[in-house]
Amino acid sequence: MDKPNLSVSFQVTPQAFSSRCYVKNPHPCYRPPKEDVKPPRIIDAMRKAARENAPSQHPLWRIAPRYHAMTHELLGNERAMNLHRARAVDAILECLAAHVNIVTGKVYMSLAQISDACGLTTYNAAGKPCYSRASRAINEHLEAIGAVLCERIWDDTTASYIPNIIWVTELFFVLIGYEYGKYLSAQQQQLSWENQKLRDAGEGPITLTEARRRAKTEHIRRAFDYRTKKLARSKQRRQARKLE
């Protein structure tokens, strides 16, 4: 008499994996906020490089020194980047490539916008957004090795920092696999074009340093204007509730 087969065969399905996954979106990817807008050719090429070259697998991660984002102290050797963090890094790098200003190297996106565009934002039970997954990928990896620089400016009015100013560096182009020399050529060409517009308006030409200074000043001005208006709206709502 044949013995009954007591073994139970089973197949692990993608649903089984997803049920054990500790992140909300295990496959983040960058999606442009405006799909119908055609970017300049260099931006399109940089984004394509970031999308196709798997920046999170670059050897630079294993050899580059790492520094703490706030204290700037040298950090020890980094353990291997886990799969979910690597996917977040890849999505964010494509996003940065899509929104960097060619002249200044400033990324025209806030952390919240980057997180939303890459599908990294999560929400608590009250519907409040959390951007920690994107923040950790930027601060603990991209900023730590110097691929981006984040300027943090304190606002005494709200006792908090305004949205970081994010600048890309030469290492950013190394990671995404885009030739830095091509970027520099495009940068000079774009600066010449902008200086021509300034001359036509009766102004003098500017340098790259001055262009970056103006970009930083405008970023700060916009941030403080937004916060001033937000505080004014909050004050009006409080006064309205008192009158009810």
PDB file of C-alpha atoms in Angstrom:
ATOM      1  CA  MET A   1       0.000   0.000   0.000  1.00  0.00           C
ATOM      2  CA  ASP A   2       1.368   3.344  -0.991  1.00  0.00           C
ATOM      3  CA  LYS A   3       2.047   5.790   1.785  1.00  0.00           C
ATOM      4  CA  PRO A   4      -0.046   8.922   1.643  1.00  0.00           C
ATOM      5  CA  ASN A   5       1.809  11.993   0.451  1.00  0.00           C
ATOM      6  CA  LEU A   6       1.890  14.280   3.461  1.00  0.00           C
ATOM      7  CA  SER A   7       3.905  17.026   1.812  1.00  0.00           C
ATOM      8  CA  VAL A   8       2.024  20.132   0.846  1.00  0.00           C
ATOM      9  CA  SER A   9       3.272  22.037  -2.146  1.00  0.00           C
ATOM     10  CA  PHE A  10       2.716  25.756  -2.254  1.00  0.00           C
ATOM     11  CA  GLN A  11       3.746  28.690  -4.347  1.00  0.00           C
ATOM     12  CA  VAL A  12       4.710  32.073  -2.959  1.00  0.00           C
ATOM     13  CA  THR A  13       2.713  34.672  -4.799  1.00  0.00           C
ATOM     14  CA  PRO A  14       3.522  38.360  -5.241  1.00  0.00           C
ATOM     15  CA  GLN A  15       0.609  39.055  -2.903  1.00  0.00           C
ATOM     16  CA  ALA A  16       2.309  37.007  -0.202  1.00  0.00           C
ATOM     17  CA  PHE A  17       5.469  39.044  -0.575  1.00  0.00           C
ATOM     18  CA  SER A  18       3.583  42.337  -0.552  1.00  0.00           C
ATOM     19  CA  SER A  19       1.726  41.365   2.610  1.00  0.00           C
ATOM     20  CA  ARG A  20       5.070  41.013   4.404  1.00  0.00           C
ATOM     21  CA  CYS A  21       6.586  44.142   2.866  1.00  0.00           C
ATOM     22  CA  TYR A  22       7.299  46.845   5.430  1.00  0.00           C
ATOM     23  CA  VAL A  23       7.095  49.776   2.992  1.00  0.00           C
ATOM     24  CA  LYS A  24       3.951  51.254   1.543  1.00  0.00           C
ATOM     25  CA  ASN A  25       5.190  51.375  -2.046  1.00  0.00           C
ATOM     26  CA  PRO A  26       7.870  48.736  -2.743  1.00  0.00           C
ATOM     27  CA  HIS A  27       8.337  49.940  -6.330  1.00  0.00           C
ATOM     28  CA  PRO A  28       8.670  53.734  -6.279  1.00  0.00           C
ATOM     29  CA  CYS A  29       9.253  55.499  -9.560  1.00  0.00           C
ATOM     30  CA  TYR A  30       9.376  59.106 -10.618  1.00  0.00           C
ATOM     31  CA  ARG A  31       6.318  60.448 -12.408  1.00  0.00           C
ATOM     32  CA  PRO A  32       6.472  64.007 -13.766  1.00  0.00           C
ATOM     33  CA  PRO A  33       3.847  66.294 -12.207  1.00  0.00           C
ATOM     34  CA  LYS A  34       3.050  67.527 -15.725  1.00  0.00           C
ATOM     35  CA  GLU A  35       3.214  64.665 -18.192  1.00  0.00           C
ATOM     36  CA  ASP A  36       2.484  66.858 -21.224  1.00  0.00           C
ATOM     37  CA  VAL A  37       5.461  69.213 -20.706  1.00  0.00           C
ATOM     38  CA  LYS A  38       8.433  68.443 -22.951  1.00  0.00           C
ATOM     39  CA  PRO A  39      11.714  69.192 -21.123  1.00  0.00           C
ATOM     40  CA  PRO A  40      14.914  70.498 -22.751  1.00  0.00           C
ATOM     41  CA  ARG A  41      16.979  67.826 -24.472  1.00  0.00           C
ATOM     42  CA  ILE A  42      19.718  67.831 -21.847  1.00  0.00           C
ATOM     43  CA  ILE A  43      17.185  67.357 -19.041  1.00  0.00           C
ATOM     44  CA  ASP A  44      15.596  64.521 -20.981  1.00  0.00           C
ATOM     45  CA  ALA A  45      19.030  62.928 -21.496  1.00  0.00           C
ATOM     46  CA  MET A  46      19.961  63.289 -17.818  1.00  0.00           C
ATOM     47  CA  ARG A  47      16.683  61.786 -16.717  1.00  0.00           C
ATOM     48  CA  LYS A  48      17.128  58.891 -19.139  1.00  0.00           C
ATOM     49  CA  ALA A  49      20.629  58.260 -17.790  1.00  0.00           C
ATOM     50  CA  ALA A  50      19.353  58.231 -14.211  1.00  0.00           C
ATOM     51  CA  ARG A  51      16.529  55.871 -15.143  1.00  0.00           C
ATOM     52  CA  GLU A  52      18.631  53.377 -17.107  1.00  0.00           C
ATOM     53  CA  ASN A  53      21.964  53.277 -15.251  1.00  0.00           C
ATOM     54  CA  ALA A  54      20.779  52.054 -11.819  1.00  0.00           C
ATOM     55  CA  PRO A  55      22.625  54.732  -9.780  1.00  0.00           C
ATOM     56  CA  SER A  56      22.121  52.829  -6.516  1.00  0.00           C
ATOM     57  CA  GLN A  57      24.412  50.080  -7.873  1.00  0.00           C
ATOM     58  CA  HIS A  58      27.307  52.419  -8.685  1.00  0.00           C
ATOM     59  CA  PRO A  59      30.693  51.422  -7.144  1.00  0.00           C
ATOM     60  CA  LEU A  60      30.962  54.931  -5.701  1.00  0.00           C
ATOM     61  CA  TRP A  61      28.710  53.887  -2.826  1.00  0.00           C
ATOM     62  CA  ARG A  62      31.367  51.447  -1.623  1.00  0.00           C
ATOM     63  CA  ILE A  63      34.394  53.744  -1.808  1.00  0.00           C
ATOM     64  CA  ALA A  64      33.249  57.341  -1.253  1.00  0.00           C
ATOM     65  CA  PRO A  65      33.590  58.788   2.272  1.00  0.00           C
ATOM     66  CA  ARG A  66      30.320  59.593   3.995  1.00  0.00           C
ATOM     67  CA  TYR A  67      29.562  62.568   6.223  1.00  0.00           C
ATOM     68  CA  HIS A  68      26.686  63.262   8.582  1.00  0.00           C
ATOM     69  CA  ALA A  69      24.196  65.637   6.960  1.00  0.00           C
ATOM     70  CA  MET A  70      23.924  67.925  10.005  1.00  0.00           C
ATOM     71  CA  THR A  71      27.210  67.627  11.921  1.00  0.00           C
ATOM     72  CA  HIS A  72      29.395  66.950   8.844  1.00  0.00           C
ATOM     73  CA  GLU A  73      31.353  64.405  10.859  1.00  0.00           C
ATOM     74  CA  LEU A  74      32.948  61.517   8.991  1.00  0.00           C
ATOM     75  CA  LEU A  75      30.822  58.392   9.244  1.00  0.00           C
ATOM     76  CA  GLY A  76      31.985  54.804   9.378  1.00  0.00           C
ATOM     77  CA  ASN A  77      31.658  52.253   6.640  1.00  0.00           C
ATOM     78  CA  GLU A  78      28.127  51.905   5.367  1.00  0.00           C
ATOM     79  CA  ARG A  79      26.396  48.582   5.249  1.00  0.00           C
ATOM     80  CA  ALA A  80      24.910  47.471   1.944  1.00  0.00           C
ATOM     81  CA  MET A  81      21.943  49.545   0.825  1.00  0.00           C
ATOM     82  CA  ASN A  82      18.778  47.487   1.175  1.00  0.00           C
ATOM     83  CA  LEU A  83      16.512  46.943  -1.804  1.00  0.00           C
ATOM     84  CA  HIS A  84      13.789  49.390  -0.785  1.00  0.00           C
ATOM     85  CA  ARG A  85      16.266  52.182  -0.036  1.00  0.00           C
ATOM     86  CA  ALA A  86      18.041  51.530  -3.342  1.00  0.00           C
ATOM     87  CA  ARG A  87      14.779  51.833  -5.252  1.00  0.00           C
ATOM     88  CA  ALA A  88      13.988  55.080  -3.448  1.00  0.00           C
ATOM     89  CA  VAL A  89      17.437  56.474  -4.288  1.00  0.00           C
ATOM     90  CA  ASP A  90      17.036  55.581  -7.969  1.00  0.00           C
ATOM     91  CA  ALA A  91      13.612  57.222  -8.184  1.00  0.00           C
ATOM     92  CA  ILE A  92      14.818  60.362  -6.411  1.00  0.00           C
ATOM     93  CA  LEU A  93      17.874  60.739  -8.643  1.00  0.00           C
ATOM     94  CA  GLU A  94      15.687  60.643 -11.740  1.00  0.00           C
ATOM     95  CA  CYS A  95      13.438  63.254 -10.142  1.00  0.00           C
ATOM     96  CA  LEU A  96      16.389  65.517  -9.337  1.00  0.00           C
ATOM     97  CA  ALA A  97      17.681  65.159 -12.890  1.00  0.00           C
ATOM     98  CA  ALA A  98      14.290  66.244 -14.202  1.00  0.00           C
ATOM     99  CA  HIS A  99      14.083  69.376 -12.053  1.00  0.00           C
ATOM    100  CA  VAL A 100      17.628  70.714 -11.779  1.00  0.00           C
ATOM    101  CA  ASN A 101      18.387  74.155 -13.160  1.00  0.00           C
ATOM    102  CA  ILE A 102      21.142  73.838 -15.749  1.00  0.00           C
ATOM    103  CA  VAL A 103      22.834  77.116 -14.805  1.00  0.00           C
ATOM    104  CA  THR A 104      22.701  77.092 -11.018  1.00  0.00           C
ATOM    105  CA  GLY A 105      22.491  73.376 -10.241  1.00  0.00           C
ATOM    106  CA  LYS A 106      19.558  74.101  -7.930  1.00  0.00           C
ATOM    107  CA  VAL A 107      16.752  71.556  -7.785  1.00  0.00           C
ATOM    108  CA  TYR A 108      13.411  73.296  -8.156  1.00  0.00           C
ATOM    109  CA  MET A 109      11.476  70.876  -5.996  1.00  0.00           C
ATOM    110  CA  SER A 110      10.929  70.642  -2.271  1.00  0.00           C
ATOM    111  CA  LEU A 111      11.316  67.453  -0.253  1.00  0.00           C
ATOM    112  CA  ALA A 112       7.536  67.072  -0.129  1.00  0.00           C
ATOM    113  CA  GLN A 113       7.244  67.468  -3.898  1.00  0.00           C
ATOM    114  CA  ILE A 114      10.069  64.987  -4.510  1.00  0.00           C
ATOM    115  CA  SER A 115       8.447  62.479  -2.182  1.00  0.00           C
ATOM    116  CA  ASP A 116       5.050  62.860  -3.857  1.00  0.00           C
ATOM    117  CA  ALA A 117       6.459  62.654  -7.390  1.00  0.00           C
ATOM    118  CA  CYS A 118       8.348  59.448  -6.568  1.00  0.00           C
ATOM    119  CA  GLY A 119       5.494  57.742  -4.730  1.00  0.00           C
ATOM    120  CA  LEU A 120       7.374  57.739  -1.424  1.00  0.00           C
ATOM    121  CA  THR A 121       4.874  59.716   0.664  1.00  0.00           C
ATOM    122  CA  THR A 122       2.865  57.889   3.307  1.00  0.00           C
ATOM    123  CA  TYR A 123      -0.096  59.062   5.388  1.00  0.00           C
ATOM    124  CA  ASN A 124      -1.136  58.399   8.957  1.00  0.00           C
ATOM    125  CA  ALA A 125      -4.649  57.651  10.155  1.00  0.00           C
ATOM    126  CA  ALA A 126      -5.453  61.357  10.296  1.00  0.00           C
ATOM    127  CA  GLY A 127      -4.332  61.846   6.705  1.00  0.00           C
ATOM    128  CA  LYS A 128      -1.162  63.736   7.596  1.00  0.00           C
ATOM    129  CA  PRO A 129       1.642  63.118   5.066  1.00  0.00           C
ATOM    130  CA  CYS A 130       5.028  61.728   6.054  1.00  0.00           C
ATOM    131  CA  TYR A 131       8.116  62.264   3.899  1.00  0.00           C
ATOM    132  CA  SER A 132      10.628  60.328   5.994  1.00  0.00           C
ATOM    133  CA  ARG A 133      11.370  57.690   3.359  1.00  0.00           C
ATOM    134  CA  ALA A 134      12.476  60.320   0.849  1.00  0.00           C
ATOM    135  CA  SER A 135      14.222  62.344   3.548  1.00  0.00           C
ATOM    136  CA  ARG A 136      16.331  59.401   4.713  1.00  0.00           C
ATOM    137  CA  ALA A 137      17.304  58.469   1.169  1.00  0.00           C
ATOM    138  CA  ILE A 138      18.499  62.020   0.515  1.00  0.00           C
ATOM    139  CA  ASN A 139      20.158  62.779   3.855  1.00  0.00           C
ATOM    140  CA  GLU A 140      21.658  59.385   4.690  1.00  0.00           C
ATOM    141  CA  HIS A 141      22.846  58.529   1.193  1.00  0.00           C
ATOM    142  CA  LEU A 142      22.875  61.258  -1.459  1.00  0.00           C
ATOM    143  CA  GLU A 143      23.902  64.074   0.855  1.00  0.00           C
ATOM    144  CA  ALA A 144      26.186  61.841   2.920  1.00  0.00           C
ATOM    145  CA  ILE A 145      28.466  61.070  -0.040  1.00  0.00           C
ATOM    146  CA  GLY A 146      28.194  64.582  -1.492  1.00  0.00           C
ATOM    147  CA  ALA A 147      26.037  63.926  -4.555  1.00  0.00           C
ATOM    148  CA  VAL A 148      23.765  66.742  -3.383  1.00  0.00           C
ATOM    149  CA  LEU A 149      24.165  69.628  -0.968  1.00  0.00           C
ATOM    150  CA  CYS A 150      21.216  70.648   1.191  1.00  0.00           C
ATOM    151  CA  GLU A 151      21.214  74.157   2.646  1.00  0.00           C
ATOM    152  CA  ARG A 152      19.167  74.466   5.816  1.00  0.00           C
ATOM    153  CA  ILE A 153      17.927  77.931   6.779  1.00  0.00           C
ATOM    154  CA  TRP A 154      16.278  78.567  10.143  1.00  0.00           C
ATOM    155  CA  ASP A 155      13.067  80.562  10.472  1.00  0.00           C
ATOM    156  CA  ASP A 156      12.789  82.234  13.892  1.00  0.00           C
ATOM    157  CA  THR A 157       9.118  83.066  13.295  1.00  0.00           C
ATOM    158  CA  THR A 158       8.018  79.443  13.170  1.00  0.00           C
ATOM    159  CA  ALA A 159      11.033  78.000  15.023  1.00  0.00           C
ATOM    160  CA  SER A 160      11.707  75.598  12.173  1.00  0.00           C
ATOM    161  CA  TYR A 161      13.706  75.269   8.979  1.00  0.00           C
ATOM    162  CA  ILE A 162      12.360  76.481   5.668  1.00  0.00           C
ATOM    163  CA  PRO A 163      12.329  73.863   2.864  1.00  0.00           C
ATOM    164  CA  ASN A 164      15.893  72.838   2.085  1.00  0.00           C
ATOM    165  CA  ILE A 165      17.722  74.298  -0.875  1.00  0.00           C
ATOM    166  CA  ILE A 166      19.026  71.301  -2.823  1.00  0.00           C
ATOM    167  CA  TRP A 167      22.044  71.665  -5.115  1.00  0.00           C
ATOM    168  CA  VAL A 168      23.521  68.902  -7.265  1.00  0.00           C
ATOM    169  CA  THR A 169      27.281  68.363  -7.411  1.00  0.00           C
ATOM    170  CA  GLU A 170      29.674  66.690  -9.827  1.00  0.00           C
ATOM    171  CA  LEU A 171      29.174  63.382  -7.996  1.00  0.00           C
ATOM    172  CA  PHE A 172      25.498  63.540  -8.911  1.00  0.00           C
ATOM    173  CA  PHE A 173      26.434  63.203 -12.583  1.00  0.00           C
ATOM    174  CA  VAL A 174      28.837  60.380 -11.788  1.00  0.00           C
ATOM    175  CA  LEU A 175      26.039  58.442 -10.099  1.00  0.00           C
ATOM    176  CA  ILE A 176      23.494  58.873 -12.877  1.00  0.00           C
ATOM    177  CA  GLY A 177      26.087  58.116 -15.550  1.00  0.00           C
ATOM    178  CA  TYR A 178      25.858  61.404 -17.431  1.00  0.00           C
ATOM    179  CA  GLU A 179      29.033  63.010 -18.771  1.00  0.00           C
ATOM    180  CA  TYR A 180      29.851  66.019 -16.603  1.00  0.00           C
ATOM    181  CA  GLY A 181      31.588  67.802 -19.463  1.00  0.00           C
ATOM    182  CA  LYS A 182      28.355  67.847 -21.464  1.00  0.00           C
ATOM    183  CA  TYR A 183      26.573  69.406 -18.516  1.00  0.00           C
ATOM    184  CA  LEU A 184      29.251  72.102 -18.154  1.00  0.00           C
ATOM    185  CA  SER A 185      28.971  72.958 -21.854  1.00  0.00           C
ATOM    186  CA  ALA A 186      25.201  73.249 -21.598  1.00  0.00           C
ATOM    187  CA  GLN A 187      25.586  75.319 -18.436  1.00  0.00           C
ATOM    188  CA  GLN A 188      27.820  77.874 -20.159  1.00  0.00           C
ATOM    189  CA  GLN A 189      25.538  77.989 -23.183  1.00  0.00           C
ATOM    190  CA  GLN A 190      22.474  78.579 -21.015  1.00  0.00           C
ATOM    191  CA  LEU A 191      24.272  81.238 -18.963  1.00  0.00           C
ATOM    192  CA  SER A 192      25.264  83.068 -22.154  1.00  0.00           C
ATOM    193  CA  TRP A 193      21.661  83.019 -23.313  1.00  0.00           C
ATOM    194  CA  GLU A 194      20.418  84.389 -19.981  1.00  0.00           C
ATOM    195  CA  ASN A 195      23.083  87.091 -20.001  1.00  0.00           C
ATOM    196  CA  GLN A 196      21.936  88.125 -23.457  1.00  0.00           C
ATOM    197  CA  LYS A 197      18.436  88.594 -22.078  1.00  0.00           C
ATOM    198  CA  LEU A 198      19.868  90.730 -19.279  1.00  0.00           C
ATOM    199  CA  ARG A 199      21.757  92.883 -21.781  1.00  0.00           C
ATOM    200  CA  ASP A 200      18.599  93.323 -23.825  1.00  0.00           C
ATOM    201  CA  ALA A 201      16.898  94.533 -20.643  1.00  0.00           C
ATOM    202  CA  GLY A 202      19.679  97.040 -20.016  1.00  0.00           C
ATOM    203  CA  GLU A 203      21.399  95.069 -17.259  1.00  0.00           C
ATOM    204  CA  GLY A 204      24.918  93.723 -16.966  1.00  0.00           C
ATOM    205  CA  PRO A 205      25.888  90.054 -17.326  1.00  0.00           C
ATOM    206  CA  ILE A 206      26.193  87.798 -14.303  1.00  0.00           C
ATOM    207  CA  THR A 207      28.536  84.986 -13.309  1.00  0.00           C
ATOM    208  CA  LEU A 208      27.625  81.479 -12.175  1.00  0.00           C
ATOM    209  CA  THR A 209      28.255  82.545  -8.584  1.00  0.00           C
ATOM    210  CA  GLU A 210      25.867  85.463  -8.925  1.00  0.00           C
ATOM    211  CA  ALA A 211      23.268  83.248 -10.597  1.00  0.00           C
ATOM    212  CA  ARG A 212      23.419  80.842  -7.654  1.00  0.00           C
ATOM    213  CA  ARG A 213      23.216  83.711  -5.164  1.00  0.00           C
ATOM    214  CA  ARG A 214      20.100  85.050  -6.869  1.00  0.00           C
ATOM    215  CA  ALA A 215      18.535  81.592  -6.941  1.00  0.00           C
ATOM    216  CA  LYS A 216      19.163  81.189  -3.212  1.00  0.00           C
ATOM    217  CA  THR A 217      17.786  84.649  -2.420  1.00  0.00           C
ATOM    218  CA  GLU A 218      14.639  83.961  -4.431  1.00  0.00           C
ATOM    219  CA  HIS A 219      14.166  80.590  -2.721  1.00  0.00           C
ATOM    220  CA  ILE A 220      14.353  82.204   0.713  1.00  0.00           C
ATOM    221  CA  ARG A 221      12.038  85.050  -0.291  1.00  0.00           C
ATOM    222  CA  ARG A 222       9.392  82.675  -1.611  1.00  0.00           C
ATOM    223  CA  ALA A 223       9.626  80.458   1.463  1.00  0.00           C
ATOM    224  CA  PHE A 224       9.177  83.347   3.886  1.00  0.00           C
ATOM    225  CA  ASP A 225       6.367  84.873   1.813  1.00  0.00           C
ATOM    226  CA  TYR A 226       4.528  81.548   1.878  1.00  0.00           C
ATOM    227  CA  ARG A 227       4.982  81.186   5.628  1.00  0.00           C
ATOM    228  CA  THR A 228       3.846  84.756   6.279  1.00  0.00           C
ATOM    229  CA  LYS A 229       0.654  84.171   4.315  1.00  0.00           C
ATOM    230  CA  LYS A 230       0.112  80.823   6.031  1.00  0.00           C
ATOM    231  CA  LEU A 231       0.443  82.398   9.481  1.00  0.00           C
ATOM    232  CA  ALA A 232      -1.981  85.149   8.472  1.00  0.00           C
ATOM    233  CA  ARG A 233      -4.560  82.590   7.328  1.00  0.00           C
ATOM    234  CA  SER A 234      -4.176  80.642  10.568  1.00  0.00           C
ATOM    235  CA  LYS A 235      -4.694  83.814  12.576  1.00  0.00           C
ATOM    236  CA  GLN A 236      -7.848  84.642  10.621  1.00  0.00           C
ATOM    237  CA  ARG A 237      -9.240  81.150  11.224  1.00  0.00           C
ATOM    238  CA  ARG A 238      -8.579  81.412  14.965  1.00  0.00           C
ATOM    239  CA  GLN A 239     -10.318  84.771  15.108  1.00  0.00           C
ATOM    240  CA  ALA A 240     -13.259  83.413  13.129  1.00  0.00           C
ATOM    241  CA  ARG A 241     -13.654  80.494  15.548  1.00  0.00           C
ATOM    242  CA  LYS A 242     -13.726  82.909  18.493  1.00  0.00           C
ATOM    243  CA  LEU A 243     -16.614  84.792  16.892  1.00  0.00           C
ATOM    244  CA  GLU A 244     -18.705  81.654  16.386  1.00  0.00           C
TER     245      GLU A 244
END
